[in-house]
Amino acid sequence: MPTIQSDSYPIFFENTVQELVNFVERGNYSRLFILTDENTGEYCLPAIQTALAHLDKTDIIEVNAGEESKNIDFCAGIWKMLIDFGADRKALMINVGGGVITDMGGFVASTYKRGIDFVQVPTSLLAQVDASVGGKTGVDLDGVKNIIGTFTQPKAVFINVNFLQTMPPRQILSGLAEMLKHGLIVDRAYWDALKTSDLSLPSVELVHRSVEIKNEVVIEDPHEKGFRKALNLGHTIGHAVETWSLMNDDSHLTHGEAIAIGMICEAWLSNKKIGLPDDELAEITNVLMKLYPKYDLQEDTFDTLLQHMQNDKKNENGNINFTLLTRIGQYSIDNVCTPAEICDSLRYYAAL
């Protein structure tokens, strides 16, 4: 697959380990810091360590796996480690992991000494098609997802689909939700291709197309003033459900499972508010319900979910804003929905 050129950095798909070595050698960095978690450290890190060993200036920083680590306390621990290791402004942060690592590592790097360079080596499908591309960094605070962060672009992204072979099926499905979203917002043909493909391990061609779509959106609107809001489909309700699950459910939802719920609910809102055809609402619902297990969404959680939605970064003037669909492949941004309408969409999902 060809390299994708973002606005200011390349996204590599072939010979990624060697391309990473080439990038590091050209950069003449003082130190290299690889941020990872215990899962990635076991399965994906060894190849990178071996490739960089000849440079003899690499330190590993490992954090606990999972969304629970993506907070300011863990960031403080990483900043302290960088200080202890003597990291200067010519150091490079190499984020090797899933969305938690790429989000948090980008935030740590963008704020340490007012910013050091970082690159992304996403090892999960979710990170490859979403978190590692676009320059959004961030951490959670008091259960609110990604509420603290920056817009800071990496210097390069290295996507190796072979890393996906280490992922459990549930995590593949989590990333798949973002790929399906990309088709729903701007590319009906891509949505149709995904529906008819073997999605247990998506092909490099499908991953490449998903990254292309996100990259095109981000280049057009890097700071989410307009077009980039298209990427929020499913996320207003999905993030609220994900937050509730993380705080109240021991077997909590993955990001993609929550976003799938959000896309079903927001497809229903699209149908009621801006005319998404009935057959396309049914199609979206059927595809997502076949892929993702039904979640027990109870009426007594709706008020709490609405409170989480009120904290969403996309809101303006106290209104809850949505990206909705006029057709599959065509989006509409800045749609305000009332609490009553949102609750009705949650009831639609709960009744499926």
Coordinates of C-alpha atoms in Angstrom, one line a residue, residues 35-39 61-78 99-105 107-108 138-141 145-146 246 252:
L35 CA 5.8 4.5 25.6
T36 CA 3.9 1.2 25.7
D37 CA 1.8 -1.0 27.9
E38 CA 2.3 -4.6 29.1
N39 CA 0.3 -6.1 26.3
I61 CA 8.2 3.6 29.7
E62 CA 5.5 1.1 30.3
V63 CA 2.0 1.8 31.7
N64 CA -1.0 -0.4 32.6
A65 CA -3.2 -1.4 29.7
G66 CA -6.7 0.0 29.5
E67 CA -8.7 3.3 29.5
E68 CA -8.3 3.5 33.3
S69 CA -4.7 4.6 32.7
K70 CA -5.6 7.5 30.4
N71 CA -5.6 10.2 33.0
I72 CA -3.5 13.1 34.2
D73 CA -2.0 11.1 37.1
F74 CA -0.4 8.6 34.7
C75 CA 0.7 11.6 32.6
A76 CA 2.4 13.1 35.6
G77 CA 4.2 9.8 36.2
I78 CA 5.5 9.8 32.6
G99 CA -5.6 4.2 21.3
V100 CA -4.9 4.8 25.0
I101 CA -1.1 4.9 24.3
T102 CA -1.3 7.1 21.2
D103 CA -3.8 9.5 22.8
M104 CA -1.9 9.8 26.0
G105 CA 1.6 9.6 24.5
F107 CA -0.5 14.6 24.9
V108 CA 2.5 13.9 27.1
G138 CA -5.9 13.7 25.1
V139 CA -6.7 12.1 28.5
D140 CA -9.9 11.6 30.5
L141 CA -10.8 13.6 33.6
K145 CA -13.4 11.2 27.8
N146 CA -10.6 13.2 26.2
L246 CA -16.5 2.3 32.5
H252 CA -17.3 -2.6 30.5

